Tab-separated table of C-alpha atoms in Angstrom:
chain	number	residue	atom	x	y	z
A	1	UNK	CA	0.816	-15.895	-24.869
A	2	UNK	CA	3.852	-14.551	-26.984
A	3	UNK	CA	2.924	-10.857	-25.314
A	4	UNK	CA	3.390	-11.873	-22.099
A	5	UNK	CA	6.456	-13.864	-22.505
A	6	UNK	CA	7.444	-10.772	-24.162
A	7	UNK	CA	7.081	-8.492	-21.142
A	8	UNK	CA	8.470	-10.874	-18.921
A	9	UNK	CA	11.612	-11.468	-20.500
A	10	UNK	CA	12.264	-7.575	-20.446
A	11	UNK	CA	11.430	-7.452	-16.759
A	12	UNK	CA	13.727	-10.537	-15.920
A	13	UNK	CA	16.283	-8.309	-17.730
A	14	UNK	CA	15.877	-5.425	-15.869
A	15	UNK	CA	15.729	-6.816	-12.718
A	16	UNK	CA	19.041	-8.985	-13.478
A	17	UNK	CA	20.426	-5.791	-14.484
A	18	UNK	CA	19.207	-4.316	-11.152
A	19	UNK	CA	20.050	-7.048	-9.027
A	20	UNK	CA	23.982	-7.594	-10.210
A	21	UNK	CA	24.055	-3.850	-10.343
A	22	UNK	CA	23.416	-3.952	-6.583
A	23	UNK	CA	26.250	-6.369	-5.777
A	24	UNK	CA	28.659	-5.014	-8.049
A	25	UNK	CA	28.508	-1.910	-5.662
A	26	UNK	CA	28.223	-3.846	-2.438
A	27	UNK	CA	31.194	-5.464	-3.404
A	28	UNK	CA	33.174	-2.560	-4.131
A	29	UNK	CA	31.535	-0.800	-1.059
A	30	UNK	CA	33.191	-3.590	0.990
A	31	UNK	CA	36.518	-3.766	-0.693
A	32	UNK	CA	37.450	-0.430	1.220
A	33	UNK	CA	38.815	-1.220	5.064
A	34	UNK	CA	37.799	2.024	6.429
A	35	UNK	CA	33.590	1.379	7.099
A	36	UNK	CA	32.238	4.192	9.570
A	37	UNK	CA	28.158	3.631	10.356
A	38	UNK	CA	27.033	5.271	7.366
A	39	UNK	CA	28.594	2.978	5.283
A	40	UNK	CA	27.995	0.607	7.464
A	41	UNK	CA	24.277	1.352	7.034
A	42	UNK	CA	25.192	1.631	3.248
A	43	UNK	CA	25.808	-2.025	3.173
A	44	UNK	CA	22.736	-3.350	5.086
A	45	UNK	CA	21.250	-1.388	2.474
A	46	UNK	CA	22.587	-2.571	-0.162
A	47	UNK	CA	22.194	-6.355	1.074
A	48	UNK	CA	18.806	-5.974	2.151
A	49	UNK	CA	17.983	-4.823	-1.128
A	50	UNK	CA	19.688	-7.605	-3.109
A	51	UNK	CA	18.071	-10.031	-1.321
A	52	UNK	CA	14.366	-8.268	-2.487
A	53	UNK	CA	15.698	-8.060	-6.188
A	54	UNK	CA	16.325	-11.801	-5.748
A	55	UNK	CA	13.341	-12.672	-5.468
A	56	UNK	CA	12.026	-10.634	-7.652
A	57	UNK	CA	13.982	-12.685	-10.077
A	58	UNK	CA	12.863	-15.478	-9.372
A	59	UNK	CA	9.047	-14.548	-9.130
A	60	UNK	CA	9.502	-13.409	-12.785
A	61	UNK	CA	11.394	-16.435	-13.971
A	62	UNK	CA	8.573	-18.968	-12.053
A	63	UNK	CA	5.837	-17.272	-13.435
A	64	UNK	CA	3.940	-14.982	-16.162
A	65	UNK	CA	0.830	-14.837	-15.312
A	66	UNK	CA	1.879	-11.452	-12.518
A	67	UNK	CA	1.567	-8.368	-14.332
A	68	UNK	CA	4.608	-6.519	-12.609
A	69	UNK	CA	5.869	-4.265	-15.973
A	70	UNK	CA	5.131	-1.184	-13.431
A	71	UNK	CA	8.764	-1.535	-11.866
A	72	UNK	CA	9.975	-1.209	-15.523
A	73	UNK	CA	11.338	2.308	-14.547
A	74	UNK	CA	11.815	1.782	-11.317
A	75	UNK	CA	14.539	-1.289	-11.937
A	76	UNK	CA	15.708	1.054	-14.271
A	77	UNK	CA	17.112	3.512	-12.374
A	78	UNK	CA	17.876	1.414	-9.398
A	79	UNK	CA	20.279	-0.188	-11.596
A	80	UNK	CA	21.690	2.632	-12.976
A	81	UNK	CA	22.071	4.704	-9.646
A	82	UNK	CA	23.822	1.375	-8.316
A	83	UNK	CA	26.493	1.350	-11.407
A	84	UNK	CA	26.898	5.130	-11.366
A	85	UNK	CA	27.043	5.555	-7.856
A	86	UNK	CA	30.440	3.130	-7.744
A	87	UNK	CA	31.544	4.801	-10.562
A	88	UNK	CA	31.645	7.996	-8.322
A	89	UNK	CA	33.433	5.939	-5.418
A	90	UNK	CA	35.830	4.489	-8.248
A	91	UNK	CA	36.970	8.616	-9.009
A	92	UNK	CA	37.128	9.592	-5.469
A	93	UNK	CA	39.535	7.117	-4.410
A	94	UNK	CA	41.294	7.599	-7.427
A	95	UNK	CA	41.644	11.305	-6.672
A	96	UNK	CA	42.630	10.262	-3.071
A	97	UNK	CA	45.563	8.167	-3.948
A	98	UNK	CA	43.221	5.140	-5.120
A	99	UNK	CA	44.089	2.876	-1.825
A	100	UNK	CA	41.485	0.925	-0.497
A	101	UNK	CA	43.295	0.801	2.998
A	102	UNK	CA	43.564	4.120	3.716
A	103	UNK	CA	40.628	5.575	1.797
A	104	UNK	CA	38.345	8.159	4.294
A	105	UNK	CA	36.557	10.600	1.962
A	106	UNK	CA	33.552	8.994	2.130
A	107	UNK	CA	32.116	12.366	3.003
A	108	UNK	CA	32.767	13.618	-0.151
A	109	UNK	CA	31.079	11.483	-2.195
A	110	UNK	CA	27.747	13.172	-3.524
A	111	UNK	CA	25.144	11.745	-5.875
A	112	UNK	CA	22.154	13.770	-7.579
A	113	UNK	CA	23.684	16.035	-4.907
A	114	UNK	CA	22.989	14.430	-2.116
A	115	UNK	CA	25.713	12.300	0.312
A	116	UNK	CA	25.722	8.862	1.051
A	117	UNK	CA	23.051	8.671	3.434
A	118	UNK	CA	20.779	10.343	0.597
A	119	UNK	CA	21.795	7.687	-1.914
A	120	UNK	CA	21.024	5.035	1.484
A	121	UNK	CA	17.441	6.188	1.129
A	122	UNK	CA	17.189	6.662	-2.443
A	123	UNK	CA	17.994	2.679	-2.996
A	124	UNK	CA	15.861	2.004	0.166
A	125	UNK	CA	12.899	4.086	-1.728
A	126	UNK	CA	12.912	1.351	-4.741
A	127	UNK	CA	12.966	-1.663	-2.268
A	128	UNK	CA	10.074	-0.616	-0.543
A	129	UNK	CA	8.529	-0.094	-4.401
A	130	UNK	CA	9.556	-3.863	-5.163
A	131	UNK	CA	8.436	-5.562	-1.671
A	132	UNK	CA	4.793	-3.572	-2.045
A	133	UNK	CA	4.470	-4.626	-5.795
A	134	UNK	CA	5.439	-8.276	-5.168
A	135	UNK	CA	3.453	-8.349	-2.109
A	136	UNK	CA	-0.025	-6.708	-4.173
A	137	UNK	CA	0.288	-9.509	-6.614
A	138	UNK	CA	0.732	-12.147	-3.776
A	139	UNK	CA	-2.546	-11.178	-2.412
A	140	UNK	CA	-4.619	-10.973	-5.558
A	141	UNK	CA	-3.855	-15.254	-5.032
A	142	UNK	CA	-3.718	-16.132	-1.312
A	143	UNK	CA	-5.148	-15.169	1.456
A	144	UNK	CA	-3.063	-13.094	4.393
A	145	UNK	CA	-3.838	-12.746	8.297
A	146	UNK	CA	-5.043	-9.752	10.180
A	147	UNK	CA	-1.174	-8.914	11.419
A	148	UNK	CA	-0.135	-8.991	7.927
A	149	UNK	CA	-2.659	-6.995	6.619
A	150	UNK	CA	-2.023	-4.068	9.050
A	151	UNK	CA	2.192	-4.741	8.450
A	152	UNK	CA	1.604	-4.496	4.523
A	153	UNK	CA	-0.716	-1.562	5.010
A	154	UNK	CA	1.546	0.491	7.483
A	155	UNK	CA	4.396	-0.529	4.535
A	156	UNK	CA	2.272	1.636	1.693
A	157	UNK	CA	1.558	4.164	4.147
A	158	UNK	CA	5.497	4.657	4.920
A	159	UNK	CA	6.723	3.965	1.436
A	160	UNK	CA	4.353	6.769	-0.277
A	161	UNK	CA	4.980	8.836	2.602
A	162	UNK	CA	9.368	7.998	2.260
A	163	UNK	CA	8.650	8.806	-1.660
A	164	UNK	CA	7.075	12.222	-1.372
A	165	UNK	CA	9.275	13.710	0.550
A	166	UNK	CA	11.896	12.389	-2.442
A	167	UNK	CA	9.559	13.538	-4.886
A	168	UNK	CA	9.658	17.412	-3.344
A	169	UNK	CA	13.736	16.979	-3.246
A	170	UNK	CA	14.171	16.205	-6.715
A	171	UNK	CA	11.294	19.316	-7.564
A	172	UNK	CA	13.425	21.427	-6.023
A	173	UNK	CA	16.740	20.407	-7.403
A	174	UNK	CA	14.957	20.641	-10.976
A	175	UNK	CA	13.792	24.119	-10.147
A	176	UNK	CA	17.242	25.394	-9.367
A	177	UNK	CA	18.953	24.151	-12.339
A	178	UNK	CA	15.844	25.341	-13.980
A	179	UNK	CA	16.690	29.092	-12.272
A	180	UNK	CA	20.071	29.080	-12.926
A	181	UNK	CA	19.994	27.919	-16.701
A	182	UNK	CA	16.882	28.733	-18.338
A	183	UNK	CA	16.487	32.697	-16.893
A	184	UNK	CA	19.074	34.382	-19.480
A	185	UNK	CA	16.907	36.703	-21.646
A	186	UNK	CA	13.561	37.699	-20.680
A	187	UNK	CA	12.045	35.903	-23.272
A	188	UNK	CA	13.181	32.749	-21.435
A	189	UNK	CA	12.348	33.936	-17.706
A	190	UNK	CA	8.985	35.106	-18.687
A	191	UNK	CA	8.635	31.263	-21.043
A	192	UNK	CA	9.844	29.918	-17.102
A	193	UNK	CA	7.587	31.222	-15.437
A	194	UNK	CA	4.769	30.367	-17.412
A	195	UNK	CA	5.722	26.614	-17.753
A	196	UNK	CA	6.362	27.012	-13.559
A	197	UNK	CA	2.684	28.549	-13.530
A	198	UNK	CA	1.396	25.674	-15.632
A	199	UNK	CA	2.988	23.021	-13.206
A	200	UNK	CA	1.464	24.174	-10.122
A	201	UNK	CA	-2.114	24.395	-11.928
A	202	UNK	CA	-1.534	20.643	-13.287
A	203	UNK	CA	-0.176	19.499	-9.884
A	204	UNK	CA	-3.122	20.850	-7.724
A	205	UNK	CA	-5.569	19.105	-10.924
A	206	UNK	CA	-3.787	15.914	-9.635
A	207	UNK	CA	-4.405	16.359	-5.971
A	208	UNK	CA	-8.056	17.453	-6.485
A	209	UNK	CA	-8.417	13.811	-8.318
A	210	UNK	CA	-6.572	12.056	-5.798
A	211	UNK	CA	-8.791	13.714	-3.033
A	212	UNK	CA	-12.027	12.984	-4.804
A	213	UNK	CA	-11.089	9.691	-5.417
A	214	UNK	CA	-10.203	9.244	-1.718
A	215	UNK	CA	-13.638	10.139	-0.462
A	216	UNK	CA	-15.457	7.780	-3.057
A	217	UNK	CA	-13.962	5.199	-1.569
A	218	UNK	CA	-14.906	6.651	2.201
A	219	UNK	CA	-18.644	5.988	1.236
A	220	UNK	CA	-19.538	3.186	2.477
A	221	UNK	CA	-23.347	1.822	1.425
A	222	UNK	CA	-25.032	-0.326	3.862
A	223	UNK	CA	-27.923	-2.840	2.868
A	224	UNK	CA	-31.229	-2.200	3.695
A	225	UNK	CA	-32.299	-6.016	5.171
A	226	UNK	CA	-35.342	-6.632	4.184
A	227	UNK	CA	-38.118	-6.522	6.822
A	228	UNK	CA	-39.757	-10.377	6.070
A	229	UNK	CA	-36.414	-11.527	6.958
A	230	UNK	CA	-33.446	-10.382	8.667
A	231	UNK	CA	-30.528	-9.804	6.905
A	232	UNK	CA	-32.015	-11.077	3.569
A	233	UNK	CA	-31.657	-8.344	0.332
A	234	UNK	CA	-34.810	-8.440	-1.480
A	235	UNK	CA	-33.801	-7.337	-4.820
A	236	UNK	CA	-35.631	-4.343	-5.280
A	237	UNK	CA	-34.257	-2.908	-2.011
A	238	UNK	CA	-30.843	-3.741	-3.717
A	239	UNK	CA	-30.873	-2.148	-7.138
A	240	UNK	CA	-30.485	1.791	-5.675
A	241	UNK	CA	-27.244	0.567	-4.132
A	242	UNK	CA	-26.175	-1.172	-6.675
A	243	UNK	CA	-26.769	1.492	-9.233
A	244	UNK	CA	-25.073	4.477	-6.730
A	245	UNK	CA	-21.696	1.684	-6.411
A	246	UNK	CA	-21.710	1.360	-10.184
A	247	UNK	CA	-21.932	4.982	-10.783
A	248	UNK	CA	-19.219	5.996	-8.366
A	249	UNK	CA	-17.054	3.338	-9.522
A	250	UNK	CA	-17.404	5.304	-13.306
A	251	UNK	CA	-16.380	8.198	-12.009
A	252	UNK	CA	-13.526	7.129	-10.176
A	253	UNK	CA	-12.689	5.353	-13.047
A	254	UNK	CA	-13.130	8.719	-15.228
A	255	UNK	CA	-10.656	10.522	-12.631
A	256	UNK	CA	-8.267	8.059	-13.332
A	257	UNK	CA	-8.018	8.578	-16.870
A	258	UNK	CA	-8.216	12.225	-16.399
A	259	UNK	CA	-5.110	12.012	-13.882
A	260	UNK	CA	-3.139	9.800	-16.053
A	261	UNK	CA	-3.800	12.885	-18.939
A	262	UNK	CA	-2.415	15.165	-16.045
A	263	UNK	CA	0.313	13.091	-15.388
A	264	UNK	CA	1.573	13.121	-18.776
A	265	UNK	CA	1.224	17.081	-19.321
A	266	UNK	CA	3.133	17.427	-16.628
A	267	UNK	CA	5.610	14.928	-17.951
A	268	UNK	CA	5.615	17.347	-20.762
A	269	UNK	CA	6.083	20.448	-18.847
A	270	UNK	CA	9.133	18.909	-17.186
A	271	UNK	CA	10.686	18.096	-20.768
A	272	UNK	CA	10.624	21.616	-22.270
A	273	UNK	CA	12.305	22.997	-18.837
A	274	UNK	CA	15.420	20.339	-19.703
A	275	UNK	CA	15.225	20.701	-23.013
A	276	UNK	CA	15.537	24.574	-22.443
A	277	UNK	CA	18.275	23.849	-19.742
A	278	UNK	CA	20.550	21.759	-21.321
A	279	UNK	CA	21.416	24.176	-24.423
A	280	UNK	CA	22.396	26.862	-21.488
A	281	UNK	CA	24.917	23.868	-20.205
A	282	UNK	CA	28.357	22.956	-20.989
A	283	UNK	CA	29.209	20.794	-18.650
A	284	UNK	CA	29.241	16.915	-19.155
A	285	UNK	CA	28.961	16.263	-15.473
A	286	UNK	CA	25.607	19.004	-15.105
A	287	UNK	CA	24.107	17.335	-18.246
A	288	UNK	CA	24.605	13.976	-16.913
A	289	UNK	CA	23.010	15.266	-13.014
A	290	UNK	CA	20.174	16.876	-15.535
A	291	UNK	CA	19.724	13.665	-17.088
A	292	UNK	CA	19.213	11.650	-13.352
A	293	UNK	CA	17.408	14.241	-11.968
A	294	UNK	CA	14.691	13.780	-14.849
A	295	UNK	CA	14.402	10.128	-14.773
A	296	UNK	CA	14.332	10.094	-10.861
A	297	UNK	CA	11.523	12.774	-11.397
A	298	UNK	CA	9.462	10.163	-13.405
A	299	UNK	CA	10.536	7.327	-11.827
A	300	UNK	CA	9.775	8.936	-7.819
A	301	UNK	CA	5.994	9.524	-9.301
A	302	UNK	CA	5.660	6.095	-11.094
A	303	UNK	CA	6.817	4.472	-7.273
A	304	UNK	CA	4.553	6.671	-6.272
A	305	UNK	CA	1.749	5.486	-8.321
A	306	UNK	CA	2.616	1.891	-7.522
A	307	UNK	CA	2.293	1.998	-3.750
A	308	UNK	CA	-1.482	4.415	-4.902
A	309	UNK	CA	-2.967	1.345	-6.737
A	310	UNK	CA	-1.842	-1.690	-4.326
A	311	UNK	CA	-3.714	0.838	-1.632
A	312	UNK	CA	-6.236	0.822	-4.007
A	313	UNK	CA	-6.194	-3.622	-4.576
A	314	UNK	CA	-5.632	-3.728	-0.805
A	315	UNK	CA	-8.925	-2.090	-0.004
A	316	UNK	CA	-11.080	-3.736	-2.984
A	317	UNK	CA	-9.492	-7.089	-2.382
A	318	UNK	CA	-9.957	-7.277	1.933
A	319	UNK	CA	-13.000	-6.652	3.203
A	320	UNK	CA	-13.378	-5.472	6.960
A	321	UNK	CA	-15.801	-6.243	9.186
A	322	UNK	CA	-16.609	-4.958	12.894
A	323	UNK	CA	-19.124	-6.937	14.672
A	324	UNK	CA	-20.761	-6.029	18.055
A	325	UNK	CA	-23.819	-7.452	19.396
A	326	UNK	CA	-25.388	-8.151	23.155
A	327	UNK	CA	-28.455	-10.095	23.979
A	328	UNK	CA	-29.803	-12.252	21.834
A	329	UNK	CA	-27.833	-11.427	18.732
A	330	UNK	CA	-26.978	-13.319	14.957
A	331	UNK	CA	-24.016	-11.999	13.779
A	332	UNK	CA	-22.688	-12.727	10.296
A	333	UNK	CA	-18.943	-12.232	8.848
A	334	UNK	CA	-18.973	-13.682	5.380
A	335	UNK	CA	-17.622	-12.850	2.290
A	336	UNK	CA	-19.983	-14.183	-0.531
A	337	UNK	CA	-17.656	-12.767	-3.527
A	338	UNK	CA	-14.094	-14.571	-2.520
A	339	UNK	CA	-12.431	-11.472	-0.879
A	340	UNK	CA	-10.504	-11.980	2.214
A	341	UNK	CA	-12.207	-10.888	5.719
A	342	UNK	CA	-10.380	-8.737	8.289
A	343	UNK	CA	-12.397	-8.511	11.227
A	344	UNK	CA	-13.714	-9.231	14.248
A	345	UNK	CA	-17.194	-11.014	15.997
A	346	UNK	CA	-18.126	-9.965	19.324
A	347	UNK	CA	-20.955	-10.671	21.179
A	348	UNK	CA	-22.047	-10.642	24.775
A	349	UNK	CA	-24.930	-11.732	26.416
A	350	UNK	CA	-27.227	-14.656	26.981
A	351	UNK	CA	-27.138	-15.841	23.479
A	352	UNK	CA	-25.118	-14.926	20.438
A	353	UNK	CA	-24.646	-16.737	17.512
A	354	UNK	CA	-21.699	-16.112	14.787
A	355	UNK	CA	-20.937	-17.560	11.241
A	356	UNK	CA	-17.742	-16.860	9.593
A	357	UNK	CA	-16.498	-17.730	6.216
A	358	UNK	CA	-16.419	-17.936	2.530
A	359	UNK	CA	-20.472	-18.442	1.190
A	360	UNK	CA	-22.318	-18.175	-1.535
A	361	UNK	CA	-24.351	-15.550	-1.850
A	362	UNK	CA	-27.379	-18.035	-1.934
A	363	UNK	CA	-26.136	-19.792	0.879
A	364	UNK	CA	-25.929	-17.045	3.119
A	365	UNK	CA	-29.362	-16.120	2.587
A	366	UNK	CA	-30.953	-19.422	3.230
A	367	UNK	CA	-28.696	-19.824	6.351
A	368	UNK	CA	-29.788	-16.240	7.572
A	369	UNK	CA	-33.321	-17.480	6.885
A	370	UNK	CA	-33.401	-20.716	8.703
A	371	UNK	CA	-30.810	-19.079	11.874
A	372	UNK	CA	-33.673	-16.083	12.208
A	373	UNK	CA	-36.810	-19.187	11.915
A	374	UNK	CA	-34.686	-21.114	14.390
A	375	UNK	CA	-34.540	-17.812	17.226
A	376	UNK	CA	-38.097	-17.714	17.042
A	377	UNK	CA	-39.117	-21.379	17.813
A	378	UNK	CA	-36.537	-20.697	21.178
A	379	UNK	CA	-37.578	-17.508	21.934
A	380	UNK	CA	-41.009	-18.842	21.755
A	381	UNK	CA	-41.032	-21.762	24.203
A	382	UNK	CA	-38.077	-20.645	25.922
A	383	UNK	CA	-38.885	-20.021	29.689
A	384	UNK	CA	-38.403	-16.181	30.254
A	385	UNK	CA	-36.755	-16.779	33.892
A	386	UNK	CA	-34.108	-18.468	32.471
A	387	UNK	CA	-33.293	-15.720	30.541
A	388	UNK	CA	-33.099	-13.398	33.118
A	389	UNK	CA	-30.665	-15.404	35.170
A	390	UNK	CA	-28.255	-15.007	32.351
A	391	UNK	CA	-29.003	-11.631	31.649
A	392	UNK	CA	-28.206	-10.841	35.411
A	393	UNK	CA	-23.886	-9.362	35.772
A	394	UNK	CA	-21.490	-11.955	35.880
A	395	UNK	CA	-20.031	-10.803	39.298
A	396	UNK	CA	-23.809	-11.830	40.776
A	397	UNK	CA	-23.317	-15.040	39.296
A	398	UNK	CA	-20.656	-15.538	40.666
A	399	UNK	CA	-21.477	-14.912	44.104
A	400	UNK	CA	-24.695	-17.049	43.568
A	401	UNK	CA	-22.752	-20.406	42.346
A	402	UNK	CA	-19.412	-19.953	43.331
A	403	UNK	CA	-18.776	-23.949	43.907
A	404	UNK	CA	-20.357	-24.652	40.673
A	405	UNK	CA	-19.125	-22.383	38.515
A	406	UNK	CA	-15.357	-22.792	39.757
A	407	UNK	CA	-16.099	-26.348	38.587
A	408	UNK	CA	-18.147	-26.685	35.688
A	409	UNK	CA	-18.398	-22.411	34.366
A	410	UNK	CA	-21.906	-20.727	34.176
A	411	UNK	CA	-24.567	-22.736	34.125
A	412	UNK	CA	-27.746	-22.032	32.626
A	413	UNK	CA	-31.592	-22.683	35.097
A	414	UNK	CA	-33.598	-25.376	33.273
A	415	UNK	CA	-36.964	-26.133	34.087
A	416	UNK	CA	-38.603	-29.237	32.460
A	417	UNK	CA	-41.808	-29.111	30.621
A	418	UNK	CA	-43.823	-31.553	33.059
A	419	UNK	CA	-43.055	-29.919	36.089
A	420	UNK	CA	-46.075	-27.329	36.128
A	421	UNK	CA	-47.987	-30.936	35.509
A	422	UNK	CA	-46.827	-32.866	38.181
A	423	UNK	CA	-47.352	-29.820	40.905
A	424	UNK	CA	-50.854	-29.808	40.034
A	425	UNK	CA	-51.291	-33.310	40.698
């Protein structure tokens, strides 16, 4: 238990530091009179994401039993591009005349080189990170509806899309500095370009991965039912399945080791290309943008890999299930191994029967037994002309029983068993 206490005492740290961080510099933000919309925008920002650090805090504090050591980095930075970014504001109103009344160069104020809408979506990047990593370890305990599963997922989708576009900004910042610094002698342009040639080769390695890894979990394997009884697995019919699902789940698991390899070559790549820059620099300021360019590198891919896996838990964890049926139909939305079900049962026609739920997978079979047993005792004695007044289109119904059915709904033609008896006497 000491491990985890451990951990959690350095994440409550980091997200303290994180969350004061954030209104230290909403504070100062505020103390300026002069507040035109993208400041203004600044400070929803800002609020919105000291409210998600918050409870962040306190999810750590309650608990240590959520593995959340991921937004290590992430809390990391934020904090630091919080603190820095009001030391900036601090110098250009300094520079300015250091009022707070008349202040107006908010223009002017860059960060990582960007202004201060960049910095708006830099600090709106790590509060998506946050909500999606709090919200994946909420779900791995409770259960969620169908609108919040489709909210959650459109989240991840906008988040990773948000952070790639971030990810290719900071790339290209690196690889000017990189241009500018490193390309002095030959030796060290021809070094360049090799290092450049080497991070294009690891970073299509890591989208071949991701892509594979993608379409493993596309397959989808459907049961054979078993023909004695519908929708029962006979275990023989089962094993193929279950050995193809436990063989692509090894290699998927094998592409994830090999990407994490890839991911730390590249991390390597990205260190001799500073390394090499900074002894070309002699500014403090460029060494200190070097510096926050780097980290943002790593920590833009770690966010990156964050929203990945809860895409990943948010598809092992939910199971989906479409179900159409007309006639006489069974129709069967279970989960049997205690994931959640997103789906829906529809059937029309003149008899449909649904079951919905949490079973065992013993359960489930008997019931799918006994329902299918049960549909052939009816459909054996059941009088074939009432079936095809329910079969017939709604509108004729209609038409035929107005009165009734505008009173009591459709009604269904019974004909007792004696009556063929008591016409022939």
């Amino acid at each position: 238990m000491a491990e985890p206490i451990g951990v959690a005492s350095g994440l409550l740290a980091l997200a303290n530091f994180a969350f004061q961080s954030s209104i230290a510099l909403y504070q100062t933000v505020q103390s300026f009179q002069f507040h035109p919309k993208r400041v203004r925008d600044l400070e929803e920002e800002l609020e919105a994401l000291s409210g998600v650090l918050g409870s962040l805090t306190e999810t750590v504090s309650a608990t240590t039993d959520v593995d959340l050591s991921a937004l290590d980095l992430p809390l990391q930075r934020c904090g630091n591009a919080c603190k820095e970014f009001g030391q900036e504001i601090t110098k250009c109103s300094s520079r300015s005349g250091g009022s707070r009344t008349s202040f107006r160069d908010w223009a002017k104020l860059r960060y990582m080189g960007d202004d201060i809408d960049g910095f708006r979506q830099l600090l709106a990047g790590y509060k998506s990170t946050i909500i999606i990593a709090l919200t994946d370890a909420s779900l791995r305990k409770s259960s969620v509806t169908a609108e919040g599963v489709k909210i959650y997922r459109d989240l991840i989708k906008t988040a990773t899309d948000d952070l790639e576009a971030h990810l290719q900004s900071i790339d290209e910042k690196l690889e000017t500095v990189f241009g500018h610094t490193v390309a002095e002698s030959d030796l060290d342009a021809t070094e360049l370009r090799l290092i450049k040639e080497e991070r294009m080769s690891t970073q299509k390695c890591l989208q071949i991965c991701a892509q594979l890894s993608d379409h493993i979990d596309q397959i989808q394997l459907t049961p054979r039912p078993s023909g004695s009884s519908p929708g029962f697995m006979d275990p023989e019919d089962a094993l193929p399945e279950r050995l193809t699902t436990e063989g692509l789940q090894e290699c998927k698991n094998s592409l994830a080791l090999t990407a994490a390899k890839l991911e730390g070559y590249m991390k390597d790549l990205i260190d001799r290309l500073v390394t090499k820059s900074r002894t070309a620099m002699t500014s403090e300021e460029e060494l200190a943008d070097l510096t926050r360019l780097r980290d943002e590198w790593e920590t833009a891919r770690q966010c990156i890999g964050i929203c990945s896996k809860a895409d990943v838990h948010l598809k092992e964890n939910i199971s989906t299930i479409e179900n159409y049926a007309t006639g006489d139909a069974m129709q069967f939305m279970v989960s049997t191994d205690g994931k959640a079900i997103h789906g829906k049962n529809r059937g029309l026609g003149w008899r449909t029967r649904q079951v919905g739920g949490h079973l065992s997978d013993v359960s489930l079979q008997q019931l799918s037994r006994d329902m299918s047993s049960l549909r052939v005792e009816i459909t054996g004695t059941e009088d074939p002309s009432s079936r095809s007044n329910t079969e017939r289109p709604i509108e004729t119904q209609m038409e035929a029983s107005g009165h009734f059915e505008g009173r009591y709904g459709v009604g269904l033609k019974l004909t007792p068993p004696n009556s063929k008896g008591a016409i022939a006497k």
